[in-house]
mmCIF file of C-alpha atoms in Angstrom:
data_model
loop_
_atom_site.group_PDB
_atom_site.id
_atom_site.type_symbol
_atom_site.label_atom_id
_atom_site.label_comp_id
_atom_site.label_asym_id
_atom_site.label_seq_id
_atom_site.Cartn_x
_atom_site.Cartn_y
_atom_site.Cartn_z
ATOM 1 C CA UNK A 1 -164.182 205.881 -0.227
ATOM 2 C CA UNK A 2 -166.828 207.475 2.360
ATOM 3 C CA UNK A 3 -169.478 205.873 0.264
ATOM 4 C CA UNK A 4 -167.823 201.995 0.243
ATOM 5 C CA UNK A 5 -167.683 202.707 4.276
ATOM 6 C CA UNK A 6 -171.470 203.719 4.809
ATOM 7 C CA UNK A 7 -172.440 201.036 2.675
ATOM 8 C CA UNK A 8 -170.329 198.621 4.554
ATOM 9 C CA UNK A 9 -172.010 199.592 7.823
ATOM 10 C CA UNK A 10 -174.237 196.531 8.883
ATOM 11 C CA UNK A 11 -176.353 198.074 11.907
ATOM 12 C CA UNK A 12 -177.812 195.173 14.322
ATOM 13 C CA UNK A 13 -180.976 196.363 14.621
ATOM 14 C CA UNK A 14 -181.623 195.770 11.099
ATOM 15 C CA UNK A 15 -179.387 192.833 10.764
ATOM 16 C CA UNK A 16 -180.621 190.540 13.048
ATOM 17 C CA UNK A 17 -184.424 190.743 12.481
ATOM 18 C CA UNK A 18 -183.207 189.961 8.567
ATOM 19 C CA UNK A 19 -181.380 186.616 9.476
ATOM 20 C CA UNK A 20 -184.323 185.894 11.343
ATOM 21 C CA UNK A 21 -186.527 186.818 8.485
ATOM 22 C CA UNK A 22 -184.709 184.461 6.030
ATOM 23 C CA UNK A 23 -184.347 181.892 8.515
ATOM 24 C CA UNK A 24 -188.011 181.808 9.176
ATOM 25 C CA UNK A 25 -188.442 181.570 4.934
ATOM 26 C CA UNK A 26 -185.936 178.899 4.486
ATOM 27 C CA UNK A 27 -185.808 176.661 7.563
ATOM 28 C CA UNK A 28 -189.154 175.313 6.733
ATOM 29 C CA UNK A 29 -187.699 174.313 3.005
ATOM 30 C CA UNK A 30 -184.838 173.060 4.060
ATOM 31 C CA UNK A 31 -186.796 170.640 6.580
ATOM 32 C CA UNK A 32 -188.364 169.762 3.543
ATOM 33 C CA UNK A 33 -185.457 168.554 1.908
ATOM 34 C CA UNK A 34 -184.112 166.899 4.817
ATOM 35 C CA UNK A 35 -187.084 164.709 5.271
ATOM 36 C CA UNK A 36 -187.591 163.710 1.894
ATOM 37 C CA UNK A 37 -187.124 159.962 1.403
ATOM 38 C CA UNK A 38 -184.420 159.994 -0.914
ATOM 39 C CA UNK A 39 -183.942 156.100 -0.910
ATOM 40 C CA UNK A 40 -187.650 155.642 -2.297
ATOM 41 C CA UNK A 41 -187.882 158.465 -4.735
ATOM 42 C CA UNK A 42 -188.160 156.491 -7.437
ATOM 43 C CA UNK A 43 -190.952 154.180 -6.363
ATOM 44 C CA UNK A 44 -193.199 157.423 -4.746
ATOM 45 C CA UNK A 45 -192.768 159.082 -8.019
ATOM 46 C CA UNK A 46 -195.746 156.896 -9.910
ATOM 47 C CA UNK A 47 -197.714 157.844 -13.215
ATOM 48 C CA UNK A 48 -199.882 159.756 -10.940
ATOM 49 C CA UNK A 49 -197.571 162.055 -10.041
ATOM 50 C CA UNK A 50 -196.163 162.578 -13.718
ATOM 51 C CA UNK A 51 -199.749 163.212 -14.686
ATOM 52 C CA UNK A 52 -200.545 166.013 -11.757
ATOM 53 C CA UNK A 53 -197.346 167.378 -12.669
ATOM 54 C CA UNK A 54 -198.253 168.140 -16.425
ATOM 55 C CA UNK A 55 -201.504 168.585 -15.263
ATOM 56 C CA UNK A 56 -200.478 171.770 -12.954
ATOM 57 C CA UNK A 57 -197.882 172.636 -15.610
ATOM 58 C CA UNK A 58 -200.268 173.424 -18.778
ATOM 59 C CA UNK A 59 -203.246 174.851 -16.572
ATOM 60 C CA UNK A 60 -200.430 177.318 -15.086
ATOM 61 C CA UNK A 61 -199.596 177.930 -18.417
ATOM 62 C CA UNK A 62 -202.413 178.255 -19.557
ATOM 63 C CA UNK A 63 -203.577 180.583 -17.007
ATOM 64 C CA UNK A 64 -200.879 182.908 -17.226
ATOM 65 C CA UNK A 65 -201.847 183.235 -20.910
ATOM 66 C CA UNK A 66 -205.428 184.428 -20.220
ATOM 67 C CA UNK A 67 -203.897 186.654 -17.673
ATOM 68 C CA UNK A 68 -201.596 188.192 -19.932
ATOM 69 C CA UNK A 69 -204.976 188.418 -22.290
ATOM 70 C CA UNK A 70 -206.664 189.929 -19.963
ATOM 71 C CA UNK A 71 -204.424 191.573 -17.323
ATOM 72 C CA UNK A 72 -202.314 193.823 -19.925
ATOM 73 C CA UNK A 73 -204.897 195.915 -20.673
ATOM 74 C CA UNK A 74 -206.265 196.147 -17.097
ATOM 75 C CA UNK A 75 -202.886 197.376 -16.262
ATOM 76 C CA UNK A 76 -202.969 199.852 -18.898
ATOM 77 C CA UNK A 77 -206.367 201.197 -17.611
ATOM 78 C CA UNK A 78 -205.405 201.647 -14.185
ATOM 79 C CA UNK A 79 -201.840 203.886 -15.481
ATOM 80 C CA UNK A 80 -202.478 205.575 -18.600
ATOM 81 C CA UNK A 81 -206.503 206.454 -18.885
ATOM 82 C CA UNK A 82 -208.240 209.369 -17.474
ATOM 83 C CA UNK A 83 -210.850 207.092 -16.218
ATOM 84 C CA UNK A 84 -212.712 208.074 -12.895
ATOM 85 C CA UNK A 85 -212.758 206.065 -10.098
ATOM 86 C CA UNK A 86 -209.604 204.218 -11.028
ATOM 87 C CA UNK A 87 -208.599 203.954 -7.187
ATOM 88 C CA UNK A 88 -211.481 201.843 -6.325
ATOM 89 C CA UNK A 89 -211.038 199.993 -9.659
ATOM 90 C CA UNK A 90 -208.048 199.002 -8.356
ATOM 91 C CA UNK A 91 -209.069 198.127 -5.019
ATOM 92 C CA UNK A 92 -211.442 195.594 -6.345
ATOM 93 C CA UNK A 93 -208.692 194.217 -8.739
ATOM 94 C CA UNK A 94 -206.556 193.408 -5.844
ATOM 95 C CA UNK A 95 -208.993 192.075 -4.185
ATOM 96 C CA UNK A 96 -208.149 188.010 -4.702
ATOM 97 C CA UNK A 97 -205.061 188.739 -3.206
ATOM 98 C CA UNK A 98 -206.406 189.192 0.204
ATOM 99 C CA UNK A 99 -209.639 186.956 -0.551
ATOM 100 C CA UNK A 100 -209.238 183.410 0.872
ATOM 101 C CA UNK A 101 -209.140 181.285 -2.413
ATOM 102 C CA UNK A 102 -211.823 178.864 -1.247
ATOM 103 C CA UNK A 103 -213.868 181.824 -0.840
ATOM 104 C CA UNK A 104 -212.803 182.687 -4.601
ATOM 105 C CA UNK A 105 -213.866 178.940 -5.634
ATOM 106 C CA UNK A 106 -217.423 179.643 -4.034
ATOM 107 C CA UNK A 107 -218.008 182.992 -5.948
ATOM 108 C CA UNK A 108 -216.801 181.675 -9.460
ATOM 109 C CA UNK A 109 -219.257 178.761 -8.825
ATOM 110 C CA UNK A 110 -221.840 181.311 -8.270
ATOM 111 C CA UNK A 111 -221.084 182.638 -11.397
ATOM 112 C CA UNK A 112 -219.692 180.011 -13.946
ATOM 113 C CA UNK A 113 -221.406 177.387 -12.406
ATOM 114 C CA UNK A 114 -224.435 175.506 -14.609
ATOM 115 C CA UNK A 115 -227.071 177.489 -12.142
ATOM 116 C CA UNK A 116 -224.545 180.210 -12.120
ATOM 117 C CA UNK A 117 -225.142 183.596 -13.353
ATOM 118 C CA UNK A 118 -223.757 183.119 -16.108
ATOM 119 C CA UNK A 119 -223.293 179.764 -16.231
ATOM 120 C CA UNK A 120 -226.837 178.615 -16.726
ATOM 121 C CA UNK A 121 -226.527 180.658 -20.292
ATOM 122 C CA UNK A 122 -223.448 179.484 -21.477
ATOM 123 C CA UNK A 123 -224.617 175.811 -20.738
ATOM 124 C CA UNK A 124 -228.020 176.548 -21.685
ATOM 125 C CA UNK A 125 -226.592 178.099 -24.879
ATOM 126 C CA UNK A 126 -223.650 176.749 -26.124
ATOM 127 C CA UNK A 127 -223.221 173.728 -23.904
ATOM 128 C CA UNK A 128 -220.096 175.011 -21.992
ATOM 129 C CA UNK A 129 -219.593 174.019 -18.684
ATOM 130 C CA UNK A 130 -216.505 174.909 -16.684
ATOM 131 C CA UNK A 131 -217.266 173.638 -12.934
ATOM 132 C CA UNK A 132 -215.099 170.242 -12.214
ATOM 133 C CA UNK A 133 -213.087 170.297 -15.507
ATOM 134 C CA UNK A 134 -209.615 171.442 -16.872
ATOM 135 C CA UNK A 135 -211.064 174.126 -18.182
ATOM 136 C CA UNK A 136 -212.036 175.124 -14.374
ATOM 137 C CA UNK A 137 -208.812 174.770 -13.245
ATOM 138 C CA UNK A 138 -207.193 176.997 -15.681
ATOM 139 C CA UNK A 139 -210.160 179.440 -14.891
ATOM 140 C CA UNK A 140 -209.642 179.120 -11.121
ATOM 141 C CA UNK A 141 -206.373 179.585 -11.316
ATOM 142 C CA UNK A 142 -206.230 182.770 -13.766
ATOM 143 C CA UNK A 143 -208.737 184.349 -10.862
ATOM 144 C CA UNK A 144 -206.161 184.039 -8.102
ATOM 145 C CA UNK A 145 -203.106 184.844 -10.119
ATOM 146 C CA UNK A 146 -204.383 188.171 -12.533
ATOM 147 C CA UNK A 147 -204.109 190.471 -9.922
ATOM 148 C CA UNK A 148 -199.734 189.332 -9.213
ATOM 149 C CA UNK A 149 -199.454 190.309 -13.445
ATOM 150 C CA UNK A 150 -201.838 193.465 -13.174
ATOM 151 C CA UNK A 151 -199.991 195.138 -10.294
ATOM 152 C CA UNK A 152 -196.363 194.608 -11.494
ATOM 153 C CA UNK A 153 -197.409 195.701 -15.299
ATOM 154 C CA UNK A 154 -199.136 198.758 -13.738
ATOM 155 C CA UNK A 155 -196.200 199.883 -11.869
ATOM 156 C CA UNK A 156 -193.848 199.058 -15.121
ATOM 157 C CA UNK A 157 -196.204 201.512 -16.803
ATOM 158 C CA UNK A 158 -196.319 204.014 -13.942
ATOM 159 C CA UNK A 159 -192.770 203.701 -14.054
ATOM 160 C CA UNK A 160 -192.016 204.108 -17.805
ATOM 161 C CA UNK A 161 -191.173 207.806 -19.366
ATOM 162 C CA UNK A 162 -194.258 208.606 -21.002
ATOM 163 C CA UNK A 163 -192.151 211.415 -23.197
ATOM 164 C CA UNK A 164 -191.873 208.398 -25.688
ATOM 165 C CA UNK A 165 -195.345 207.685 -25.984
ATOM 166 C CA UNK A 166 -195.715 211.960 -26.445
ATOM 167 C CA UNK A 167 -192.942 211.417 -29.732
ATOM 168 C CA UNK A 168 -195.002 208.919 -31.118
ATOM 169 C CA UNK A 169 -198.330 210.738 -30.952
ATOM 170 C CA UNK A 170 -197.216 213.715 -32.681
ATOM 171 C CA UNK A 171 -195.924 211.710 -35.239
ATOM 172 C CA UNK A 172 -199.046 210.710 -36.159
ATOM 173 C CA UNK A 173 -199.078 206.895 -34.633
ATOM 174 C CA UNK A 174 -202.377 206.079 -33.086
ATOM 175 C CA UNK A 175 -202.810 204.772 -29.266
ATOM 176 C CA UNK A 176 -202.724 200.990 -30.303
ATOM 177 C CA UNK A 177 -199.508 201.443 -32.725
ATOM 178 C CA UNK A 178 -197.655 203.216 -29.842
ATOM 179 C CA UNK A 179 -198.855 200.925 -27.709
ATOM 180 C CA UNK A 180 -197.613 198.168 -29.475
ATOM 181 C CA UNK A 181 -194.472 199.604 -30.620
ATOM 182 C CA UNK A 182 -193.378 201.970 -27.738
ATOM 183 C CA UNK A 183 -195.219 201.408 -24.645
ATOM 184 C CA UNK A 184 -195.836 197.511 -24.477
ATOM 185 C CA UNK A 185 -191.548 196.927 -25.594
ATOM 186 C CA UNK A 186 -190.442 199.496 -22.617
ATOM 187 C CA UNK A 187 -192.667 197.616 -20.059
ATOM 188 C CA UNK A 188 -191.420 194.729 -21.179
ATOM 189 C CA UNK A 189 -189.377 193.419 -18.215
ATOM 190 C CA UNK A 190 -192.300 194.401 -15.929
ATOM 191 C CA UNK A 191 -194.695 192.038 -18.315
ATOM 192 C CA UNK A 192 -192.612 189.262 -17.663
ATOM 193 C CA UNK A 193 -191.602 189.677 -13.924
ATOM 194 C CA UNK A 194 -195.918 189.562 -13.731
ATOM 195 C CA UNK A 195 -195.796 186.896 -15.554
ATOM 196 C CA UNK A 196 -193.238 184.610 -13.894
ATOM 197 C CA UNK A 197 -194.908 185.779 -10.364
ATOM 198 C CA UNK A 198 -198.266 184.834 -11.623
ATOM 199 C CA UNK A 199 -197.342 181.791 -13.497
ATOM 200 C CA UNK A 200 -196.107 180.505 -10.065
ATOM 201 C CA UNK A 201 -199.124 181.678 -8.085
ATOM 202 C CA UNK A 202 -201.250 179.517 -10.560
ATOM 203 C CA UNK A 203 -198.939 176.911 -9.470
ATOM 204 C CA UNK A 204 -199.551 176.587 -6.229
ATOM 205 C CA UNK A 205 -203.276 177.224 -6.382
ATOM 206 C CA UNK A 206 -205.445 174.987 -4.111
ATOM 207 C CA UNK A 207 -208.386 176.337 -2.695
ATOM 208 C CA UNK A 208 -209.887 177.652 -5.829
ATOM 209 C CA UNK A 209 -209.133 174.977 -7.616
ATOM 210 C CA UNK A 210 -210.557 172.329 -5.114
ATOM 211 C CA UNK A 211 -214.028 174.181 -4.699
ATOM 212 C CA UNK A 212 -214.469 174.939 -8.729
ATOM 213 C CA UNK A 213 -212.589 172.813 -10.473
ATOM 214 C CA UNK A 214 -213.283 169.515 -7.896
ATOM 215 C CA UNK A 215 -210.458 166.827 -7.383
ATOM 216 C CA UNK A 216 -210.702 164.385 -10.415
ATOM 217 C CA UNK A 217 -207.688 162.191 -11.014
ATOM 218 C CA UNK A 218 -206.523 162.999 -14.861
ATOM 219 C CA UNK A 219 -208.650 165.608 -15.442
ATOM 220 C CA UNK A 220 -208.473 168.506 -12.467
ATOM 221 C CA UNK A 221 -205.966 166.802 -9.490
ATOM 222 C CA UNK A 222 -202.720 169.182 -9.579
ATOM 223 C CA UNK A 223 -200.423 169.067 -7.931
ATOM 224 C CA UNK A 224 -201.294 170.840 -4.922
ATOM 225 C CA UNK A 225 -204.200 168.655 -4.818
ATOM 226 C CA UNK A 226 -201.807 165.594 -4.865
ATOM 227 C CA UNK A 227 -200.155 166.592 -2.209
ATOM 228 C CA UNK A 228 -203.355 167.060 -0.012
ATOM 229 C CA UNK A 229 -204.596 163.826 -0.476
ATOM 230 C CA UNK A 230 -201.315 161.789 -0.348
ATOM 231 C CA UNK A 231 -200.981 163.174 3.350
ATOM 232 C CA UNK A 232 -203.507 161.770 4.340
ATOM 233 C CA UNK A 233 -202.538 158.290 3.372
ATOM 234 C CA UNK A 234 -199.290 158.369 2.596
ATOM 235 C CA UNK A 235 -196.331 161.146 4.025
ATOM 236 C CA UNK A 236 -193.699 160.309 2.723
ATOM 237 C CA UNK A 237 -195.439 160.506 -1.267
ATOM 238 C CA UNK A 238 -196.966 163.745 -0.221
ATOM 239 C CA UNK A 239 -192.836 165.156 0.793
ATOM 240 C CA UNK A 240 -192.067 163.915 -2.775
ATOM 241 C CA UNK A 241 -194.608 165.710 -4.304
ATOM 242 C CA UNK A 242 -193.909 168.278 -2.339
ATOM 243 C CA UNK A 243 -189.910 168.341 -3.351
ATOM 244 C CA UNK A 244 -191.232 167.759 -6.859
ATOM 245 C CA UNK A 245 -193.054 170.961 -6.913
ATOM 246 C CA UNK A 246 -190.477 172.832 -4.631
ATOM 247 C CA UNK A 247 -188.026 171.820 -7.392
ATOM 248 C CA UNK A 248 -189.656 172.928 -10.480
ATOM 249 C CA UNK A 249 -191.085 176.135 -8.708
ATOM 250 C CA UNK A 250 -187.225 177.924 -7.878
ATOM 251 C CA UNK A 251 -186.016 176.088 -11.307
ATOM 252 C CA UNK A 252 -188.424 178.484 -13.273
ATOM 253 C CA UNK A 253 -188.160 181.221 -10.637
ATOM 254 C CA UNK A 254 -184.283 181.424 -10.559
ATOM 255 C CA UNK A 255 -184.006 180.588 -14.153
ATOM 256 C CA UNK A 256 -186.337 183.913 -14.950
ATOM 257 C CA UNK A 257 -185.733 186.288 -12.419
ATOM 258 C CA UNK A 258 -181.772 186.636 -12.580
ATOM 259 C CA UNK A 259 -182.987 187.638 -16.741
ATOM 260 C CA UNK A 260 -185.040 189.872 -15.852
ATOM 261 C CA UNK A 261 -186.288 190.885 -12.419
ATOM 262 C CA UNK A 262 -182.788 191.125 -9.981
ATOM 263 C CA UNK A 263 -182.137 194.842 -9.698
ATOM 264 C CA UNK A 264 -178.930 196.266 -9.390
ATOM 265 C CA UNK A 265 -176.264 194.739 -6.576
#
């Protein structure tokens, strides 16, 4: 009974800067909404717009796959190895999340691009290059969105009893069986919450995307990039597009996260 009464205790202080809080995240989308041409949502939605959409929708995809390639065993580095310097290791992994994403665009053309540092070798070589294609996109993206799947599979890992892992080493199972069998299946939730939140970041990627990948209709205009240049010539498209990506964004988000990120009530 005394615990039902704390918990019902709502002080001010903290309750009012909270409504504001939401207020401040939702007002904006539900302006959104309210503008949106509703009468003329059929004729703004075009073959354009169908195309951006899949567009965005595999290179998301797609990037979240190389990030789960990729970001997995990152994760595991940072939480389970002995290795030194892991602090600033992880510093530098986060670092795209504070890094302006044009700023990310300029470095990966630096690097990927054909007089990149790399780049120049793997055109020179193999005839591969990524700058201005799909390709670019989905690499642009997976650079913005890798550290979002890193950080929430670290703390999974951080978080998981490692007693487990102890069981299965002393019954003779090797790193990469227990890995596979115990570790990866108890982090399992934490894999996925990463992935959702990534999957969504490499939604909504622009700046990357603009300065590696270009703005070619068909080939590397999301839709982020849709939106950009249909405000400039036409509003009201650029609020559908908008809605449009609003939409599909919480769809996937809700449909997820109440699975297997909402905590306990």
């Amino acid at each position: 009974m005394t615990r039902n009464r704390v918990r019902g205790r709502l002080p001010v202080v903290l309750v009012l800067p909270a409504v504001i809080g939401l207020a401040f995240l939702l007002v904006p989308l539900v302006g959104l909404l309210v503008k949106t041409p509703w009468t003329s949502l059929s004729t703004s939605l075009s073959a354009e717009v169908g195309e951006a959409l899949r567009l965005s929708l595999i290179c998301a995809s797609l990037a979240t796959v190389l990030c789960l390639f990729l970001g997995i065993p990152l994760a595991w580095l940072l939480a389970r190895s002995g290795l030194p310097g892991r602090g600033f290791l992880r510093a530098l992994v986060t670092v795209p999340l504070v890094l302006p994403p044009v700023v990310g665009g300029v470095a990966l053309l630096l690097v990927l691009g054909r007089r990149g540092l790399i780049g120049e070798h793997l055109d020179a070589w193999f005839g591969i290059s990524l700058p201005f294609t799909t390709a670019g996109v989905v690499v642009a993206e997976a650079f913005v969105a890798m550290p979002f799947l890193v950080i929430s599979v670290e703390g999974a890992l951080r978080a998981a009893d490692p007693r487990y892992e102890e069981a299965a080493a002393t019954l003779g199972a090797s790193r990469w069986l227990t890995f596979r069998r115990v570790t990866l299946p108890s982090v399992l939730p934490g894999v996925v919450a990463g992935a959702v939140l990534c999957w969504a970041r490499a939604l909504g990627e622009f700046g990357a995307t603009i300065t590696f990948a270009g703005n070619f209709p068909g080939e590397t205009t999301t839709m982020p990039l849709a939106v950009y240049l249909a405000l400039e010539t036409d509003p009201d498209a650029a609020i559908v597009l908008s809605v449009v990506l609003l939409l599909v964004s919480v769809g996937v988000l809700a449909g997820l996260r109440d699975r297997w990120i909402s905590g306990p009530t």
